[in-house]
Tab-separated table of C-alpha atoms in Angstrom:
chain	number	residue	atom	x	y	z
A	942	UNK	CA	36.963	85.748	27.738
A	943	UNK	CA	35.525	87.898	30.768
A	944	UNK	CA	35.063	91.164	30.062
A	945	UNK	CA	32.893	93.863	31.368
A	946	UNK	CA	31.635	96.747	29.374
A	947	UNK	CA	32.105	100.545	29.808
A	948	UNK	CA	30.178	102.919	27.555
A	949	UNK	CA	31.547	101.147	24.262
A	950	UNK	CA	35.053	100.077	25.597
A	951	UNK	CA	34.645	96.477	26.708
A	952	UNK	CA	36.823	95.514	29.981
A	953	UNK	CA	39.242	92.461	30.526
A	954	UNK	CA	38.470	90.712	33.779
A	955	UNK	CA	40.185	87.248	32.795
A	956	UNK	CA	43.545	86.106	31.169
A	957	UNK	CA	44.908	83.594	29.171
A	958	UNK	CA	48.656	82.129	29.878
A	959	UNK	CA	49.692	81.150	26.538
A	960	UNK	CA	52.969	79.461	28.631
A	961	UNK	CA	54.962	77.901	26.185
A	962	UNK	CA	52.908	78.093	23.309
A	963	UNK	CA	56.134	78.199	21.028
A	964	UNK	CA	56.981	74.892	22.077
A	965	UNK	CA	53.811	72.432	21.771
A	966	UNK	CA	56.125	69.681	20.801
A	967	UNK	CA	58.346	70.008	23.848
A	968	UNK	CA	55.423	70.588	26.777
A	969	UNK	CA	55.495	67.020	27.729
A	970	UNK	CA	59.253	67.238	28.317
A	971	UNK	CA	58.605	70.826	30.229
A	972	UNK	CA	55.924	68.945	32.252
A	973	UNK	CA	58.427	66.109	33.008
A	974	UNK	CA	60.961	68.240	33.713
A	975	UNK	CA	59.915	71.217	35.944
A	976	UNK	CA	57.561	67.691	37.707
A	977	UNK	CA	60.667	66.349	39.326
A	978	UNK	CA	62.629	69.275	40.092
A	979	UNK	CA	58.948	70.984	41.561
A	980	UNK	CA	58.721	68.005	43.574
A	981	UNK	CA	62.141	68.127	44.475
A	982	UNK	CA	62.443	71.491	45.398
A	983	UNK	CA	59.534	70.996	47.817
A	984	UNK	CA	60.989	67.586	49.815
A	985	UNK	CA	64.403	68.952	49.564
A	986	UNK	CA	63.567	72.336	51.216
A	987	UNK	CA	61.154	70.553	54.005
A	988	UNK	CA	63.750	67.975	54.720
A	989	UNK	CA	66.316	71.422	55.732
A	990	UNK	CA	63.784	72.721	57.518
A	991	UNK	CA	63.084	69.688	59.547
A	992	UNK	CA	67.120	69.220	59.593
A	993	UNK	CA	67.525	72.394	61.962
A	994	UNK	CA	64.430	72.678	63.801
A	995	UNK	CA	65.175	69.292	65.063
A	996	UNK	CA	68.846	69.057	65.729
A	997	UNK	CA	69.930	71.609	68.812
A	998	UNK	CA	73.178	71.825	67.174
A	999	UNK	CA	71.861	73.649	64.287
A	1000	UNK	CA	70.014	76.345	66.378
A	1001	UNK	CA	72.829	78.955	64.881
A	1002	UNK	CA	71.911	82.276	63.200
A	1003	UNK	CA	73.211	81.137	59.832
A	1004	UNK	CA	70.994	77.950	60.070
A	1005	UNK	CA	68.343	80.012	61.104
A	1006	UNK	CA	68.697	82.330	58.210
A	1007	UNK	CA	68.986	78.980	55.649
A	1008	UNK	CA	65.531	77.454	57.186
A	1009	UNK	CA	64.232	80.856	56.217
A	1010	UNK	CA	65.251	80.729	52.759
A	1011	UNK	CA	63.787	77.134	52.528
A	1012	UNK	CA	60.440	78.333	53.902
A	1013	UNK	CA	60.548	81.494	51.347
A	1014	UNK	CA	61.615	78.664	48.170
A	1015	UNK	CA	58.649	76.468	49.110
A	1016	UNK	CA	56.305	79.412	48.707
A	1017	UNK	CA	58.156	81.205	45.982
A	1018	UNK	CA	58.042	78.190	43.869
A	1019	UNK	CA	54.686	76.821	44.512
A	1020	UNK	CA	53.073	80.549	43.588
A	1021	UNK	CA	53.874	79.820	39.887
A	1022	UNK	CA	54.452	75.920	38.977
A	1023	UNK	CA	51.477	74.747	39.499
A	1024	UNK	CA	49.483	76.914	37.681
A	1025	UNK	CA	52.503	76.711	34.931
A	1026	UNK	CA	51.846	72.908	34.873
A	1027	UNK	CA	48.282	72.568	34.421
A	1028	UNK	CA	48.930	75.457	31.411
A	1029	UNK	CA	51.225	73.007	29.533
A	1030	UNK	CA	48.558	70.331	29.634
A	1031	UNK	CA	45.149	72.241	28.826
A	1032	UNK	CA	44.692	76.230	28.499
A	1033	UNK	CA	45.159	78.022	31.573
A	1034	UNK	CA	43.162	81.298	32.294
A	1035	UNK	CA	43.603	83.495	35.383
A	1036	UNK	CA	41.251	86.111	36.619
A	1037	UNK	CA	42.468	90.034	36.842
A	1038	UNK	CA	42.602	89.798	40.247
A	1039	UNK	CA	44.050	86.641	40.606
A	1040	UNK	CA	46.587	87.733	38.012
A	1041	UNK	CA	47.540	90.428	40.613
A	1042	UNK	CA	47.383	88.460	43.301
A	1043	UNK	CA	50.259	86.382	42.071
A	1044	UNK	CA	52.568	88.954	41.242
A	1045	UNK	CA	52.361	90.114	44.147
A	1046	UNK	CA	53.082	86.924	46.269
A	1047	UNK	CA	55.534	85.932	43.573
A	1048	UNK	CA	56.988	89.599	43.558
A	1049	UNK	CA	57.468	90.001	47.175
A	1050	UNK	CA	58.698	87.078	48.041
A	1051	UNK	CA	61.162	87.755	45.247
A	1052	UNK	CA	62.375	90.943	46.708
A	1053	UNK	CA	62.431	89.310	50.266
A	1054	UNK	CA	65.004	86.718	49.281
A	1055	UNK	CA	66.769	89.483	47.970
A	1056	UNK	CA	67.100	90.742	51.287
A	1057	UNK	CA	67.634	87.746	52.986
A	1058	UNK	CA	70.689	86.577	50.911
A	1059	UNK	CA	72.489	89.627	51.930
A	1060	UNK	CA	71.671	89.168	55.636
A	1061	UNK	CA	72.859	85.735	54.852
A	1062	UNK	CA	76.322	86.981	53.398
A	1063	UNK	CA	76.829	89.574	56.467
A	1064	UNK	CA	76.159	86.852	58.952
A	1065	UNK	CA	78.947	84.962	57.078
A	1066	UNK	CA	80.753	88.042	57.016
A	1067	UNK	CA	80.137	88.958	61.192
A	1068	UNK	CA	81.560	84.991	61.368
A	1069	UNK	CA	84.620	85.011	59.880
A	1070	UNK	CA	85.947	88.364	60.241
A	1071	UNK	CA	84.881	89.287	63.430
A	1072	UNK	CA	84.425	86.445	65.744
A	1073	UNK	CA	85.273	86.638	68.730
A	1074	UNK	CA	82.013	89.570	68.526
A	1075	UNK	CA	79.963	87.870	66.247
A	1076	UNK	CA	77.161	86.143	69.190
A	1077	UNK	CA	76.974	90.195	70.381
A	1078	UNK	CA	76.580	91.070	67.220
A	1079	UNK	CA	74.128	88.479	66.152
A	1080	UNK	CA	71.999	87.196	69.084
A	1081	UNK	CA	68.813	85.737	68.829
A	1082	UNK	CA	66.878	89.465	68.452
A	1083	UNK	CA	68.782	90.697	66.352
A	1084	UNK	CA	68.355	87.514	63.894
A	1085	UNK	CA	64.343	87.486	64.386
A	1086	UNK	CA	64.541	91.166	63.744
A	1087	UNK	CA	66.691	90.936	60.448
A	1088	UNK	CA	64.349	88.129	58.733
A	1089	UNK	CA	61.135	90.144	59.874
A	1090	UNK	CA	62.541	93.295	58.506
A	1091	UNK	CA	63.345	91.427	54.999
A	1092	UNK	CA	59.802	89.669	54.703
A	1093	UNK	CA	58.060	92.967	55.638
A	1094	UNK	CA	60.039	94.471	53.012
A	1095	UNK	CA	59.250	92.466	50.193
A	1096	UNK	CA	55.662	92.880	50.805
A	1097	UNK	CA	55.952	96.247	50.887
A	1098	UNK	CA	57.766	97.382	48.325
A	1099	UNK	CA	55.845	94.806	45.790
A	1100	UNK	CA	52.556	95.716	47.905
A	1101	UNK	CA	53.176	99.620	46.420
A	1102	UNK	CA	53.504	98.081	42.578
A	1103	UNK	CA	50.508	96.031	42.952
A	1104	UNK	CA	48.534	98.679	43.982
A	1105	UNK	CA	49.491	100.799	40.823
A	1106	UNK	CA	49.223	97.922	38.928
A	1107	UNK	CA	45.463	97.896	39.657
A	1108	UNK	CA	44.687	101.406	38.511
A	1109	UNK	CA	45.117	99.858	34.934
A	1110	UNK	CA	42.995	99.294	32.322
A	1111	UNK	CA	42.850	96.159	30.140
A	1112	UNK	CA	40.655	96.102	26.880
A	1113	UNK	CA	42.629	94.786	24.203
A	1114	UNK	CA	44.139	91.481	24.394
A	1115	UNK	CA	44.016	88.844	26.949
A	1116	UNK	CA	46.720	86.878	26.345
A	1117	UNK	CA	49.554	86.924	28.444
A	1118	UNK	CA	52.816	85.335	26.899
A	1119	UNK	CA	53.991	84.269	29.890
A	1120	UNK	CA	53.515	80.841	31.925
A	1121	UNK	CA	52.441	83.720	34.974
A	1122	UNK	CA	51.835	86.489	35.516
A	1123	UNK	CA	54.874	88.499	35.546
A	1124	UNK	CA	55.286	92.103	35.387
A	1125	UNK	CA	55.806	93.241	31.739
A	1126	UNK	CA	53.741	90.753	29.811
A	1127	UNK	CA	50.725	91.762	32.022
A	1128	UNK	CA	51.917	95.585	31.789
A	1129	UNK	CA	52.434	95.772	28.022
A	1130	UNK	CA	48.598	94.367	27.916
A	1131	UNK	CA	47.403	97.702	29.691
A	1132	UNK	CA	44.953	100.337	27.351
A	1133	UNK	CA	45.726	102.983	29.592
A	1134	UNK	CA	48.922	104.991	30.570
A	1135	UNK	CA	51.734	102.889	32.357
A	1136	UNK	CA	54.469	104.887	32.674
A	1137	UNK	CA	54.167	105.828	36.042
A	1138	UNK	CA	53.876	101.916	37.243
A	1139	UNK	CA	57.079	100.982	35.104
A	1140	UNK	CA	59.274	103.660	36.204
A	1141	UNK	CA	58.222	103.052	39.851
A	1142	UNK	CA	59.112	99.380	39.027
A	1143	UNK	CA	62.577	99.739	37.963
A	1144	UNK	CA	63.658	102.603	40.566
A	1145	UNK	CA	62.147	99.896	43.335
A	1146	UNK	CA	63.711	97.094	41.192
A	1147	UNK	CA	67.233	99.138	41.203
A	1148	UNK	CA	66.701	99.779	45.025
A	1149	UNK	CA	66.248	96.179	46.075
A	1150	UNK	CA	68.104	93.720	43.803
A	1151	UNK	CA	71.544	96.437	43.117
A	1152	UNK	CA	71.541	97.349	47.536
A	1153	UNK	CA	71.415	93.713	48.495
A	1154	UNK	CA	73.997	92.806	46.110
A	1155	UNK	CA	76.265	95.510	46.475
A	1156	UNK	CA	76.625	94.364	50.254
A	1157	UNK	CA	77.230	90.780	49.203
A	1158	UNK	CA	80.032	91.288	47.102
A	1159	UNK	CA	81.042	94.035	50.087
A	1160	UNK	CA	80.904	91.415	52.591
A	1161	UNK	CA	82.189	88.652	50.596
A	1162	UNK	CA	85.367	91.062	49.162
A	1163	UNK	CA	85.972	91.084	53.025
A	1164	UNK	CA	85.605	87.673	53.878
A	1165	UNK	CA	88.176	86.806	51.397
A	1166	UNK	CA	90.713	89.129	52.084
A	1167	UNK	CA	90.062	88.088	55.531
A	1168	UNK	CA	90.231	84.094	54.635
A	1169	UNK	CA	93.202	84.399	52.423
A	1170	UNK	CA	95.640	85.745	55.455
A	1171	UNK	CA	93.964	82.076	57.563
A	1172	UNK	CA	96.736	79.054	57.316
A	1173	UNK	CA	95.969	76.783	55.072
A	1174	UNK	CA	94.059	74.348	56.667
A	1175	UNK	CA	90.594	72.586	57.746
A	1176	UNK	CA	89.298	76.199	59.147
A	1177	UNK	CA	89.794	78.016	55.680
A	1178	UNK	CA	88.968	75.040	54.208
A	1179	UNK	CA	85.465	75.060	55.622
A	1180	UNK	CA	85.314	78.915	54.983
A	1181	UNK	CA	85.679	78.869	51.467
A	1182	UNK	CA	83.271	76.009	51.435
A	1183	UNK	CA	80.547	77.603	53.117
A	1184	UNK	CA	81.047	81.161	50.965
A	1185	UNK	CA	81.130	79.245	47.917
A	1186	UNK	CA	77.955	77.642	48.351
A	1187	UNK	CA	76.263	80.599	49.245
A	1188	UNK	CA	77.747	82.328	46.350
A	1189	UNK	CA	76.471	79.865	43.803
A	1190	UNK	CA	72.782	80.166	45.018
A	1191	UNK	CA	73.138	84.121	44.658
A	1192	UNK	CA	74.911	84.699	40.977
A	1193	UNK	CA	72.175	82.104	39.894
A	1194	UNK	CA	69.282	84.085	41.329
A	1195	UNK	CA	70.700	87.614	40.986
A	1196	UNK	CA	72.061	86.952	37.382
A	1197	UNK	CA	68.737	86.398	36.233
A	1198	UNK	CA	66.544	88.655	37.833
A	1199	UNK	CA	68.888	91.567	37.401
A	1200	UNK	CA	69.089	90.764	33.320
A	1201	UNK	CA	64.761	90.317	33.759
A	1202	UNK	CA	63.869	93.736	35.639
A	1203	UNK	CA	66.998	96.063	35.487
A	1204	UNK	CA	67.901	95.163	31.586
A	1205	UNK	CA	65.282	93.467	30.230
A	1206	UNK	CA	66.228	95.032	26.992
A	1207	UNK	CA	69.148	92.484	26.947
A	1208	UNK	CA	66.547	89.871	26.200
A	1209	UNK	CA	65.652	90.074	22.762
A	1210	UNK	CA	63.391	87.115	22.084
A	1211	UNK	CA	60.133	86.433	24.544
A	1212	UNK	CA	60.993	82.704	24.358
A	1213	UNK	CA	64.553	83.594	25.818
A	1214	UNK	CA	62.907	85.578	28.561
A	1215	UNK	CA	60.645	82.678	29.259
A	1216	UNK	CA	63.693	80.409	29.846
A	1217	UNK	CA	65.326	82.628	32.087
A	1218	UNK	CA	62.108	83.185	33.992
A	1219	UNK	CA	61.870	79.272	34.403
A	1220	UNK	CA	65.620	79.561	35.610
A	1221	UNK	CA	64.887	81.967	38.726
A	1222	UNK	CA	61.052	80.250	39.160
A	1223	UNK	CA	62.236	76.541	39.121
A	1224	UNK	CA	65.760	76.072	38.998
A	1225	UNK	CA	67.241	78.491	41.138
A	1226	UNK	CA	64.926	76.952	44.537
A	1227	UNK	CA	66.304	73.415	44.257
A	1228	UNK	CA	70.019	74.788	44.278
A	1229	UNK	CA	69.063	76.049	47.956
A	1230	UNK	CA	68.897	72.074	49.175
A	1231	UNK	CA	71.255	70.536	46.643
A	1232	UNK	CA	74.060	72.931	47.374
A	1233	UNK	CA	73.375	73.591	51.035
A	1234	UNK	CA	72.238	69.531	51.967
A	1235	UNK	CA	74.774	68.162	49.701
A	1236	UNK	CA	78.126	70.316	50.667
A	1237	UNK	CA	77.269	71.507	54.241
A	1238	UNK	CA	78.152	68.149	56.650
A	1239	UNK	CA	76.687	69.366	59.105
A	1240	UNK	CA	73.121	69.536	57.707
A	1241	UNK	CA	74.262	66.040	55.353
A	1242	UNK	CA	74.743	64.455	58.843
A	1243	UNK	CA	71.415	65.438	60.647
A	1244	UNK	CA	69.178	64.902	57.541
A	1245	UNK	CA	71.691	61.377	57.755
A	1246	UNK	CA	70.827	60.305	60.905
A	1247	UNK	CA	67.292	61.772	60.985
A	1248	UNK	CA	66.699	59.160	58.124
A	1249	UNK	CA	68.219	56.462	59.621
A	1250	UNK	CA	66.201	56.866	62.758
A	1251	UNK	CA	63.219	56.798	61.246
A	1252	UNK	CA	64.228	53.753	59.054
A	1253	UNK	CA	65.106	51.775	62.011
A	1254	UNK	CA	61.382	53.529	63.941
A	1255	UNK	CA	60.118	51.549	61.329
A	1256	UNK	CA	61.777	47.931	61.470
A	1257	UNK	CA	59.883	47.616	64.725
């Protein structure tokens, strides 16, 4: 243990991520698991990406938005996994600042997919229920605008927790009971008042996962009421299709984070908030290219004939 030493109060500079320490039986089956779906996540999201840069008919703002996300999973993901997989096969330790450091990439680009699933679900909303506006109302500017605004605001807003973060003081333990360094197993390690860090946290965490969400469920209320009065037929066919999907990638996300940060009371074991941390940190990204690649035709065609291409490129 790193520590540095202040009159007689010695300071923690280094952590230990105890991960799953409850579970030494099961880490080779963690390890297995969160392996492939890692992996996964990473050649799933690359192969969307890929998808609509190189197809011209997928230069749309709602394509747009989706290689977004995929950019934002690859990163969210690979902040914590890796250093969650070496931890289940040999102890894991993490500097103070490195400690921070994570948090606040995981943290903000947390809060920026926030943000960008609810300019995701207006876009929809702009689509079905007002189209005959909806390239006014959603040109190329206005797109590049939205996703800047929503990464610049997850950096932000987690930028502002970091920073109180590091007026802390650790001296006691070093062990974090996490598998990363996430907010209240780092904060409940702190010698020195941290009351003004965690209420910040959960007015910000209010603000940013409860806004978002609100206008999803706004715009989707709309889109329904607006879909239900279509015909029955291919057009609200491929409406509800589209919603759904979206839909199942944002209960998943929001569900968890919302029961982690706004009611983390409701979690009464630390193993139990471990499991739903591993549901938002590996789980959750490979939804974003299962659901999206697998139900979308369009992008199942492209990534389709992109593969073919190459497989035929390669005959010769």
């Amino acid at each position: 243990m790193e520590t540095t030493f202040t009159g007689n109060q010695s300071i923690i500079t280094e952590f230990v991520l105890l991960g799953f320490s409850e579970l030494p039986d099961q880490h080779f089956l963690f390890f297995s698991f969160s392996t492939i779906v890692y992996l996964s996540t990473i050649l799933g999201n690359m192969l969307i990406i890929v998808a609509v840069i190189s197809s011209p008919g997928l230069h749309t703002p709602m394509y747009f938005f989706l290689a977004n996300l995929s950019f934002l999973e690859i990163l969210y993901t690979s902040t914590v996994v890796p250093k969650m997989l070496a931890g289940f096969l040999r102890k894991e330790t993490i500097s103070l600042a490195g400690c921070l450091l994570q948090f606040f990439i995981f943290g903000s680009l947390a809060t920026t997919e926030c943000f960008l699933l609810a300019i995701m679900a207006y876009d929809r909303y702009l689509a079905i229920c007002h189209p005959l506006h909806y390239s006014l109302l959603m040109g190329s500017e206005r797109c590049v605008g939205l996703v800047v605004t929503a990464w610049l605001s997850g950096f932000a807003v987690d930028g502002l927790i970091v920073i109180l973060m590091a007026q802390l003081t650790f001296c006691d333990s070093n062990h974090i009971n996490h598998f990363y360094c996430d907010f209240m197993p780092v904060v409940r390690l702190a010698c020195s008042d941290s009351h003004v860090v965690q209420a910040t946290t959960f007015i910000l965490s209010v603000i940013c996962l409860t806004i978002p969400f609100g206008l999803i469920l706004t715009s989707y209320a709309r889109i329904f009421v607006a879909v239900v009065k279509v015909p029955i037929g291919a057009r609200r066919s491929k409406a509800f299709s589209t919603c759904s999907s979206h839909l199942a990638v944002v209960s998943t996300f929001y569900g968890t984070l919302m029961v982690m940060y706004i009611a983390p009371s409701a979690v009464h074991s630390t193993l139990l908030s471990k499991i739903c941390a591993l549901l938002y940190t590996v789980v959750t990204p490979i939804f974003n290219p299962v659901i999206y690649a697998l139900r979308n035709k369009e992008v199942h065609q492209v990534l389709k004939k992109l593969l073919c291409n190459k497989q035929y490129s390669n005959s010769f």
